[in-house]
Amino acid sequence: MAHYLTIETRGPGLYEFTDQLHPLAAGDGVMVVFVRHTSCSLLIQENADPDVQRDLRAYFERLVPPADDPSMGYLTHTPEGPDDMPAHIKAAVLPVSLSIPVENGRLMLGTWQGVYLFEHRSRPHRRTCVVQMMRAL
Amino acid sequence: MAHYLTIETRGPGLYEFTDQLHPLAAGDGVMVVFVRHTSCSLLIQENADPDVQRDLRAYFERLVPPADDPSMGYLTHTPEGPDDMPAHIKAAVLPVSLSIPVENGRLMLGTWQGVYLFEHRSRPHRRTCVVQMMRAL
Amino acid sequence: MAHYLTIETRGPGLYEFTDQLHPLAAGDGVMVVFVRHTSCSLLIQENADPDVQRDLRAYFERLVPPADDPSMGYLTHTPEGPDDMPAHIKAAVLPVSLSIPVENGRLMLGTWQGVYLFEHRSRPHRRTCVVQMMRAL
């Protein structure tokens, strides 16, 4: 049975939702988390120092500047705003799904790994993730 | 049982093959799609406006220019042509496999999500994908 | 049952461990490999010419320069050394998990595909991967 999670975002950045995944882990196997959008991403990243999340956001804003930046003048898909096509590009570079091993009902994340939704759009969005807990035979 | 799909490409760009995946979805679980090459990628991306696909290709050509571009003079793996090593780099940045949840025999893709093979080489290629439909217990 | 692999690294670069995965492949299904760290990555890449691995490392060092490079002056998470935050960024761009189809107990890798741990930190590290062999029903 698939589970659905809703994550409300308020602008670009990382939103941790590891705590929503723990109760869905069961038995031994793999949890698959999938985001049903093309302008945000999923990411497993360090959960200790919030500076890491800020720096990640800063890096990707420079890697893929807004469409009204002179360096991005070649973009053609711009009617939905300067943040839209860069959001699609970031959603290509960063994961749309995560596969996390589960053992004895526990997510086998490393000590410093948290699960995040990475929002790339400027305006608030309501994002949907599908979670499938796949048990090993 | 694994299924094999063949996708014929005619130069760099995105080739949608979502329609070849629908008939392979069954029950509840996760469909895993895997590409058996190191110079092309798989990608879930927006399927509405073809400008998005053009802009994605344009962005990645700038992110990883051909090996004969002065900025790439440090590359050493160049005997297979100026498009070869950049193709390997793009195949590192973009996914080699996709895990898509399935419910009641339907792929749980979002409304705007299509599944693409992203060809990075210049010449035509015949690409093979392996599809495994993993049912939940 | 999950399996654990340890990979010892001696500075940035790609470390192949395909041979450690073959004995864990069984039946038909998908093997999931997951790395429990946020400063290294997993990668499927060409295993024929070692120049490819060298060029991949050279490219990603330029894509994400060390924190003491003038172009990275905006980074704030720097107390753990100039290689730390760039390692987190590379670990966002490159995969944390791989899903590889298995048929008749054999990994369905392409002829030129090898499985690598990509170390992003400067000092030696002991890295742990979790492997789950998921059989199809």
Tab-separated table of C-alpha atoms in Angstrom:
chain	number	residue	atom	x	y	z
A	1	MET	CA	0.000	0.000	0.000
A	2	ALA	CA	1.396	3.389	-0.989
A	3	HIS	CA	1.460	6.246	1.512
A	4	TYR	CA	1.147	9.905	0.607
A	5	LEU	CA	2.907	12.738	2.409
A	6	THR	CA	2.220	16.428	1.932
A	7	ILE	CA	4.972	18.966	2.506
A	8	GLU	CA	4.170	22.682	2.561
A	9	THR	CA	7.004	24.892	1.332
A	10	ARG	CA	7.530	28.645	1.752
A	11	GLY	CA	10.184	29.453	-0.829
A	12	PRO	CA	13.498	27.879	-1.891
A	13	GLY	CA	15.400	25.737	0.566
A	14	LEU	CA	15.534	22.384	2.322
A	15	TYR	CA	12.621	21.072	4.403
A	16	GLU	CA	13.430	18.028	6.546
A	17	PHE	CA	10.746	15.330	6.812
A	18	THR	CA	12.706	12.336	8.165
A	19	ASP	CA	10.299	12.123	11.116
A	20	GLN	CA	7.362	11.494	8.771
A	21	LEU	CA	9.178	8.478	7.292
A	22	HIS	CA	10.132	6.580	10.472
A	23	PRO	CA	6.553	5.384	11.215
A	24	LEU	CA	6.262	3.968	7.666
A	25	ALA	CA	9.368	1.745	7.972
A	26	ALA	CA	8.508	-1.934	8.532
A	27	GLY	CA	10.335	-5.267	8.466
A	28	ASP	CA	13.397	-5.676	6.240
A	29	GLY	CA	13.637	-4.160	2.790
A	30	VAL	CA	13.818	-0.796	1.084
A	31	MET	CA	11.715	2.341	1.455
A	32	VAL	CA	11.185	4.203	-1.824
A	33	VAL	CA	10.276	7.902	-1.574
A	34	PHE	CA	9.180	9.633	-4.780
A	35	VAL	CA	8.211	13.270	-5.403
A	36	ARG	CA	5.465	13.870	-7.982
A	37	HIS	CA	6.780	17.222	-9.260
A	38	THR	CA	9.388	18.539	-11.700
A	39	SER	CA	10.386	21.751	-9.893
A	40	CYS	CA	11.501	20.424	-6.495
A	41	SER	CA	13.751	17.540	-5.409
A	42	LEU	CA	14.416	15.014	-2.670
A	43	LEU	CA	17.771	14.960	-0.940
A	44	ILE	CA	19.580	13.038	1.776
A	45	GLN	CA	21.963	15.426	3.478
A	46	GLU	CA	23.714	16.242	6.707
A	47	ASN	CA	21.262	17.128	9.463
A	48	ALA	CA	23.616	18.494	12.129
A	49	ASP	CA	24.565	22.044	11.129
A	50	PRO	CA	21.883	24.219	9.426
A	51	ASP	CA	24.737	26.083	7.684
A	52	VAL	CA	25.098	23.061	5.393
A	53	GLN	CA	21.534	23.505	4.165
A	54	ARG	CA	22.048	27.239	3.643
A	55	ASP	CA	25.276	26.631	1.702
A	56	LEU	CA	23.636	23.955	-0.454
A	57	ARG	CA	20.895	26.392	-1.415
A	58	ALA	CA	23.456	29.146	-2.110
A	59	TYR	CA	25.542	26.836	-4.301
A	60	PHE	CA	22.629	25.666	-6.451
A	61	GLU	CA	21.367	29.248	-6.901
A	62	ARG	CA	24.770	30.031	-8.417
A	63	LEU	CA	24.970	26.803	-10.430
A	64	VAL	CA	21.579	27.559	-11.993
A	65	PRO	CA	20.898	31.328	-11.816
A	66	PRO	CA	17.395	32.787	-12.402
A	67	ALA	CA	16.276	33.084	-16.025
A	68	ASP	CA	16.601	36.898	-15.930
A	69	ASP	CA	20.324	36.628	-15.146
A	70	PRO	CA	22.328	37.618	-18.284
A	71	SER	CA	24.165	34.258	-18.249
A	72	MET	CA	20.843	32.457	-18.767
A	73	GLY	CA	19.716	34.472	-21.790
A	74	TYR	CA	19.491	31.329	-23.937
A	75	LEU	CA	16.505	29.932	-21.995
A	76	THR	CA	13.187	29.929	-23.864
A	77	HIS	CA	10.756	28.450	-21.308
A	78	THR	CA	10.346	31.695	-19.345
A	79	PRO	CA	6.591	32.612	-19.305
A	80	GLU	CA	6.111	30.988	-15.886
A	81	GLY	CA	8.635	33.324	-14.257
A	82	PRO	CA	12.436	33.552	-13.857
A	83	ASP	CA	12.467	30.835	-11.181
A	84	ASP	CA	10.593	28.202	-13.211
A	85	MET	CA	13.054	26.835	-15.804
A	86	PRO	CA	15.976	26.940	-13.290
A	87	ALA	CA	13.723	24.904	-10.969
A	88	HIS	CA	13.302	22.260	-13.699
A	89	ILE	CA	17.080	22.178	-14.214
A	90	LYS	CA	17.747	21.726	-10.483
A	91	ALA	CA	15.076	19.005	-10.460
A	92	ALA	CA	17.116	17.235	-13.179
A	93	VAL	CA	20.420	17.492	-11.281
A	94	LEU	CA	18.996	16.462	-7.873
A	95	PRO	CA	17.020	13.258	-7.080
A	96	VAL	CA	13.328	12.698	-7.788
A	97	SER	CA	13.352	9.471	-5.737
A	98	LEU	CA	15.270	7.947	-2.820
A	99	SER	CA	15.744	4.272	-1.941
A	100	ILE	CA	16.608	3.771	1.733
A	101	PRO	CA	17.355	0.316	3.223
A	102	VAL	CA	15.246	-0.762	6.198
A	103	GLU	CA	16.259	-3.381	8.773
A	104	ASN	CA	14.057	-4.603	11.640
A	105	GLY	CA	11.642	-1.760	10.960
A	106	ARG	CA	14.344	0.925	11.116
A	107	LEU	CA	15.598	3.195	8.325
A	108	MET	CA	19.308	2.435	7.879
A	109	LEU	CA	20.285	6.109	7.543
A	110	GLY	CA	23.749	7.118	8.706
A	111	THR	CA	24.101	9.142	11.906
A	112	TRP	CA	24.255	12.465	10.042
A	113	GLN	CA	21.758	11.729	7.266
A	114	GLY	CA	18.379	13.466	7.165
A	115	VAL	CA	15.761	13.343	4.397
A	116	TYR	CA	14.762	16.657	2.839
A	117	LEU	CA	12.472	18.090	0.233
A	118	PHE	CA	14.452	20.713	-1.673
A	119	GLU	CA	12.067	23.416	-2.931
A	120	HIS	CA	13.283	25.285	-6.031
A	121	ARG	CA	10.283	27.617	-6.666
A	122	SER	CA	9.903	31.063	-5.072
A	123	ARG	CA	6.229	30.948	-4.110
A	124	PRO	CA	4.734	28.609	-1.464
A	125	HIS	CA	3.844	25.155	-2.757
A	126	ARG	CA	2.095	22.070	-1.453
A	127	ARG	CA	4.245	19.092	-2.500
A	128	THR	CA	3.190	15.432	-2.599
A	129	CYS	CA	5.507	12.480	-1.987
A	130	VAL	CA	4.610	8.824	-2.489
A	131	VAL	CA	6.208	6.319	-0.094
A	132	GLN	CA	6.341	2.595	-0.835
A	133	MET	CA	7.739	0.248	1.809
A	134	MET	CA	9.099	-2.731	-0.148
A	135	ARG	CA	9.748	-5.743	2.070
A	136	ALA	CA	12.426	-8.273	1.197
A	137	LEU	CA	11.217	-11.864	0.671
B	1	MET	CA	11.060	-11.276	-14.906
B	2	ALA	CA	13.074	-8.401	-16.322
B	3	HIS	CA	11.893	-6.578	-19.438
B	4	TYR	CA	14.169	-4.996	-22.005
B	5	LEU	CA	13.384	-1.819	-23.920
B	6	THR	CA	15.335	-0.497	-26.881
B	7	ILE	CA	15.437	3.229	-27.579
B	8	GLU	CA	16.933	4.520	-30.820
B	9	THR	CA	18.519	7.968	-30.516
B	10	ARG	CA	19.525	10.450	-33.225
B	11	GLY	CA	21.824	12.850	-31.427
B	12	PRO	CA	21.761	14.692	-28.086
B	13	GLY	CA	18.415	15.407	-26.451
B	14	LEU	CA	15.492	13.911	-24.555
B	15	TYR	CA	13.481	10.960	-25.927
B	16	GLU	CA	10.258	10.247	-24.066
B	17	PHE	CA	9.315	6.585	-23.532
B	18	THR	CA	6.672	6.789	-20.776
B	19	ASP	CA	4.218	4.948	-23.049
B	20	GLN	CA	6.496	1.901	-23.168
B	21	LEU	CA	6.440	1.675	-19.360
B	22	HIS	CA	2.677	1.802	-18.694
B	23	PRO	CA	2.018	-1.776	-19.965
B	24	LEU	CA	4.749	-3.129	-17.638
B	25	ALA	CA	3.182	-1.665	-14.455
B	26	ALA	CA	1.368	-4.294	-12.362
B	27	GLY	CA	-0.117	-4.528	-8.867
B	28	ASP	CA	1.353	-2.396	-6.074
B	29	GLY	CA	5.047	-1.743	-5.732
B	30	VAL	CA	7.884	0.027	-7.486
B	31	MET	CA	9.050	-0.047	-11.093
B	32	VAL	CA	12.822	0.176	-11.482
B	33	VAL	CA	14.155	1.404	-14.844
B	34	PHE	CA	17.896	1.073	-15.454
B	35	VAL	CA	20.000	2.135	-18.451
B	36	ARG	CA	22.951	-0.119	-19.326
B	37	HIS	CA	25.243	2.632	-20.653
B	38	THR	CA	27.616	5.278	-19.314
B	39	SER	CA	27.087	8.006	-21.931
B	40	CYS	CA	23.334	8.578	-21.685
B	41	SER	CA	20.925	9.053	-18.767
B	42	LEU	CA	17.356	8.546	-17.601
B	43	LEU	CA	15.293	11.523	-16.490
B	44	ILE	CA	11.828	12.292	-15.174
B	45	GLN	CA	10.890	15.738	-16.399
B	46	GLU	CA	8.023	17.981	-17.388
B	47	ASN	CA	6.179	16.669	-20.436
B	48	ALA	CA	3.969	19.646	-21.307
B	49	ASP	CA	6.133	22.226	-23.085
B	50	PRO	CA	8.883	20.952	-25.447
B	51	ASP	CA	10.801	24.169	-24.660
B	52	VAL	CA	11.681	22.626	-21.296
B	53	GLN	CA	13.452	19.736	-23.003
B	54	ARG	CA	15.303	22.100	-25.331
B	55	ASP	CA	16.398	24.301	-22.418
B	56	LEU	CA	17.551	21.284	-20.394
B	57	ARG	CA	19.738	20.177	-23.284
B	58	ALA	CA	21.093	23.721	-23.733
B	59	TYR	CA	21.916	24.020	-20.033
B	60	PHE	CA	23.811	20.734	-19.835
B	61	GLU	CA	25.779	21.538	-23.010
B	62	ARG	CA	27.020	24.663	-21.212
B	63	LEU	CA	27.583	22.905	-17.874
B	64	VAL	CA	29.747	20.297	-19.617
B	65	PRO	CA	31.139	21.740	-22.882
B	66	PRO	CA	32.705	19.509	-25.569
B	67	ALA	CA	36.278	18.361	-24.943
B	68	ASP	CA	37.616	20.664	-27.691
B	69	ASP	CA	36.302	23.724	-25.841
B	70	PRO	CA	39.282	25.628	-24.316
B	71	SER	CA	37.710	25.395	-20.834
B	72	MET	CA	37.923	21.593	-20.994
B	73	GLY	CA	41.621	21.395	-21.916
B	74	TYR	CA	42.385	19.317	-18.796
B	75	LEU	CA	40.470	16.261	-20.099
B	76	THR	CA	42.613	13.284	-21.085
B	77	HIS	CA	40.040	10.705	-22.265
B	78	THR	CA	39.564	12.295	-25.707
B	79	PRO	CA	40.385	9.632	-28.369
B	80	GLU	CA	36.705	8.712	-28.766
B	81	GLY	CA	35.791	12.235	-29.846
B	82	PRO	CA	34.997	15.590	-28.192
B	83	ASP	CA	31.486	14.451	-27.171
B	84	ASP	CA	32.579	11.274	-25.362
B	85	MET	CA	34.071	12.351	-22.023
B	86	PRO	CA	31.452	15.123	-21.569
B	87	ALA	CA	28.841	12.374	-22.126
B	88	HIS	CA	30.360	10.343	-19.276
B	89	ILE	CA	30.293	13.429	-17.032
B	90	LYS	CA	26.622	14.131	-17.816
B	91	ALA	CA	25.908	10.436	-17.169
B	92	ALA	CA	27.425	10.924	-13.690
B	93	VAL	CA	25.353	14.044	-12.911
B	94	LEU	CA	22.040	12.639	-14.225
B	95	PRO	CA	20.329	9.364	-13.156
B	96	VAL	CA	21.258	5.896	-14.389
B	97	SER	CA	18.154	4.406	-12.753
B	98	LEU	CA	14.635	5.498	-11.767
B	99	SER	CA	12.349	4.029	-9.080
B	100	ILE	CA	8.688	4.863	-9.719
B	101	PRO	CA	5.893	3.808	-7.316
B	102	VAL	CA	3.043	1.763	-8.795
B	103	GLU	CA	-0.466	1.491	-7.315
B	104	ASN	CA	-3.248	-0.729	-8.692
B	105	GLY	CA	-1.198	-1.317	-11.818
B	106	ARG	CA	-0.658	2.385	-12.493
B	107	LEU	CA	2.582	4.376	-12.436
B	108	MET	CA	2.193	7.044	-9.756
B	109	LEU	CA	3.804	9.776	-11.877
B	110	GLY	CA	2.652	13.361	-11.284
B	111	THR	CA	0.483	15.051	-13.905
B	112	TRP	CA	3.454	16.757	-15.588
B	113	GLN	CA	6.029	13.986	-15.227
B	114	GLY	CA	7.254	12.070	-18.269
B	115	VAL	CA	10.083	9.510	-18.445
B	116	TYR	CA	12.926	10.276	-20.843
B	117	LEU	CA	16.164	8.836	-22.101
B	118	PHE	CA	18.651	11.717	-22.284
B	119	GLU	CA	21.164	11.005	-25.061
B	120	HIS	CA	24.542	12.706	-24.613
B	121	ARG	CA	26.426	11.375	-27.677
B	122	SER	CA	26.360	13.031	-31.112
B	123	ARG	CA	25.929	9.979	-33.315
B	124	PRO	CA	22.820	7.751	-33.403
B	125	HIS	CA	22.778	5.034	-30.754
B	126	ARG	CA	20.639	2.048	-29.845
B	127	ARG	CA	20.157	2.185	-26.064
B	128	THR	CA	18.946	-0.657	-23.821
B	129	CYS	CA	16.944	-0.213	-20.629
B	130	VAL	CA	16.101	-2.963	-18.138
B	131	VAL	CA	12.738	-2.710	-16.370
B	132	GLN	CA	11.959	-4.657	-13.189
B	133	MET	CA	8.447	-4.466	-11.748
B	134	MET	CA	8.886	-5.097	-8.002
B	135	ARG	CA	5.608	-5.933	-6.264
B	136	ALA	CA	5.055	-5.088	-2.613
B	137	LEU	CA	4.313	-8.068	-0.328
C	1	MET	CA	18.765	-9.482	5.293
C	2	ALA	CA	20.906	-6.408	4.752
C	3	HIS	CA	24.607	-6.772	3.998
C	4	TYR	CA	27.268	-4.274	5.016
C	5	LEU	CA	30.362	-3.436	2.981
C	6	THR	CA	33.312	-1.392	4.171
C	7	ILE	CA	35.379	0.584	1.685
C	8	GLU	CA	38.630	2.215	2.768
C	9	THR	CA	39.475	5.413	0.895
C	10	ARG	CA	42.766	7.297	0.625
C	11	GLY	CA	41.733	10.710	-0.671
C	12	PRO	CA	39.403	11.966	-3.434
C	13	GLY	CA	38.656	9.686	-6.360
C	14	LEU	CA	36.741	6.635	-7.529
C	15	TYR	CA	37.117	3.231	-5.832
C	16	GLU	CA	35.576	0.317	-7.715
C	17	PHE	CA	33.805	-2.358	-5.653
C	18	THR	CA	31.720	-4.205	-8.279
C	19	ASP	CA	33.409	-7.468	-7.278
C	20	GLN	CA	32.036	-7.175	-3.728
C	21	LEU	CA	28.483	-6.952	-5.106
C	22	HIS	CA	28.426	-9.991	-7.431
C	23	PRO	CA	28.284	-12.586	-4.591
C	24	LEU	CA	25.270	-10.760	-3.049
C	25	ALA	CA	23.148	-10.951	-6.234
C	26	ALA	CA	20.469	-13.667	-6.046
C	27	GLY	CA	17.395	-14.692	-8.024
C	28	ASP	CA	15.461	-12.039	-9.977
C	29	GLY	CA	14.909	-8.548	-8.668
C	30	VAL	CA	16.813	-5.408	-7.819
C	31	MET	CA	19.926	-4.830	-5.727
C	32	VAL	CA	19.856	-1.569	-3.751
C	33	VAL	CA	23.222	-0.150	-2.649
C	34	PHE	CA	23.152	2.770	-0.204
C	35	VAL	CA	26.010	4.785	1.296
C	36	ARG	CA	25.544	5.978	4.882
C	37	HIS	CA	27.504	9.234	4.532
C	38	THR	CA	26.984	12.787	3.256
C	39	SER	CA	30.493	13.520	1.964
C	40	CYS	CA	31.006	10.693	-0.543
C	41	SER	CA	28.852	9.209	-3.325
C	42	LEU	CA	28.068	6.060	-5.272
C	43	LEU	CA	28.488	6.015	-9.031
C	44	ILE	CA	28.052	3.653	-11.950
C	45	GLN	CA	30.625	4.565	-14.562
C	46	GLU	CA	32.766	3.244	-17.354
C	47	ASN	CA	35.288	0.679	-16.128
C	48	ALA	CA	37.539	0.310	-19.184
C	49	ASP	CA	39.861	3.319	-19.301
C	50	PRO	CA	41.160	4.723	-15.965
C	51	ASP	CA	41.434	8.135	-17.683
C	52	VAL	CA	37.646	8.385	-17.403
C	53	GLN	CA	37.855	8.167	-13.615
C	54	ARG	CA	40.642	10.747	-13.494
C	55	ASP	CA	38.681	13.135	-15.737
C	56	LEU	CA	35.526	12.702	-13.666
C	57	ARG	CA	37.436	13.665	-10.530
C	58	ALA	CA	39.041	16.649	-12.313
C	59	TYR	CA	35.663	17.876	-13.571
C	60	PHE	CA	33.952	17.742	-10.178
C	61	GLU	CA	36.902	19.504	-8.500
C	62	ARG	CA	36.297	22.386	-10.918
C	63	LEU	CA	32.495	22.266	-10.629
C	64	VAL	CA	32.775	22.521	-6.833
C	65	PRO	CA	36.130	24.127	-5.893
C	66	PRO	CA	37.517	23.979	-2.334
C	67	ALA	CA	36.021	26.441	0.158
C	68	ASP	CA	39.231	28.513	0.208
C	69	ASP	CA	38.919	29.221	-3.522
C	70	PRO	CA	37.860	32.890	-4.014
C	71	SER	CA	34.797	31.784	-6.034
C	72	MET	CA	33.440	29.933	-2.983
C	73	GLY	CA	33.712	32.853	-0.542
C	74	TYR	CA	29.973	32.712	0.202
C	75	LEU	CA	30.220	29.346	2.003
C	76	THR	CA	29.682	29.469	5.769
C	77	HIS	CA	30.109	25.803	6.817
C	78	THR	CA	33.922	25.899	6.754
C	79	PRO	CA	35.207	24.904	10.245
C	80	GLU	CA	35.707	21.274	9.168
C	81	GLY	CA	38.197	22.272	6.456
C	82	PRO	CA	38.077	23.569	2.865
C	83	ASP	CA	37.192	20.119	1.483
C	84	ASP	CA	34.155	19.526	3.728
C	85	MET	CA	31.322	21.701	2.386
C	86	PRO	CA	32.328	20.991	-1.274
C	87	ALA	CA	32.130	17.292	-0.338
C	88	HIS	CA	28.540	17.786	0.858
C	89	ILE	CA	27.693	19.597	-2.395
C	90	LYS	CA	29.178	16.806	-4.535
C	91	ALA	CA	27.251	14.301	-2.379
C	92	ALA	CA	24.057	16.186	-3.336
C	93	VAL	CA	24.838	16.190	-7.079
C	94	LEU	CA	25.934	12.523	-7.240
C	95	PRO	CA	23.930	9.453	-6.084
C	96	VAL	CA	23.594	8.257	-2.495
C	97	SER	CA	21.945	5.015	-3.646
C	98	LEU	CA	21.935	2.749	-6.711
C	99	SER	CA	19.236	0.317	-7.859
C	100	ILE	CA	20.628	-2.380	-10.152
C	101	PRO	CA	18.395	-5.045	-11.770
C	102	VAL	CA	19.328	-8.690	-11.145
C	103	GLU	CA	18.344	-11.636	-13.359
C	104	ASN	CA	19.122	-15.287	-12.601
C	105	GLY	CA	21.469	-14.190	-9.848
C	106	ARG	CA	23.460	-11.837	-12.102
C	107	LEU	CA	23.735	-8.052	-11.913
C	108	MET	CA	22.364	-6.683	-15.193
C	109	LEU	CA	25.150	-4.096	-15.583
C	110	GLY	CA	26.141	-3.107	-19.095
C	111	THR	CA	29.471	-4.300	-20.481
C	112	TRP	CA	31.263	-1.083	-19.543
C	113	GLN	CA	29.532	-0.335	-16.251
C	114	GLY	CA	31.400	-0.643	-12.947
C	115	VAL	CA	30.195	0.357	-9.479
C	116	TYR	CA	32.283	2.913	-7.608
C	117	LEU	CA	32.444	4.743	-4.336
C	118	PHE	CA	33.393	8.346	-5.116
C	119	GLU	CA	35.315	9.802	-2.162
C	120	HIS	CA	35.105	13.592	-1.855
C	121	ARG	CA	37.134	14.151	1.363
C	122	SER	CA	40.913	14.652	1.434
C	123	ARG	CA	41.811	12.438	4.380
C	124	PRO	CA	41.437	8.624	4.459
C	125	HIS	CA	37.966	7.416	5.432
C	126	ARG	CA	36.287	4.114	6.189
C	127	ARG	CA	32.947	4.163	4.342
C	128	THR	CA	29.986	1.869	4.980
C	129	CYS	CA	27.500	0.753	2.322
C	130	VAL	CA	24.280	-1.159	2.977
C	131	VAL	CA	23.205	-3.671	0.308
C	132	GLN	CA	19.669	-5.043	0.108
C	133	MET	CA	18.895	-7.750	-2.452
C	134	MET	CA	15.178	-7.331	-3.233
C	135	ARG	CA	13.706	-10.361	-5.007
C	136	ALA	CA	10.756	-9.990	-7.348
C	137	LEU	CA	7.615	-11.950	-6.381
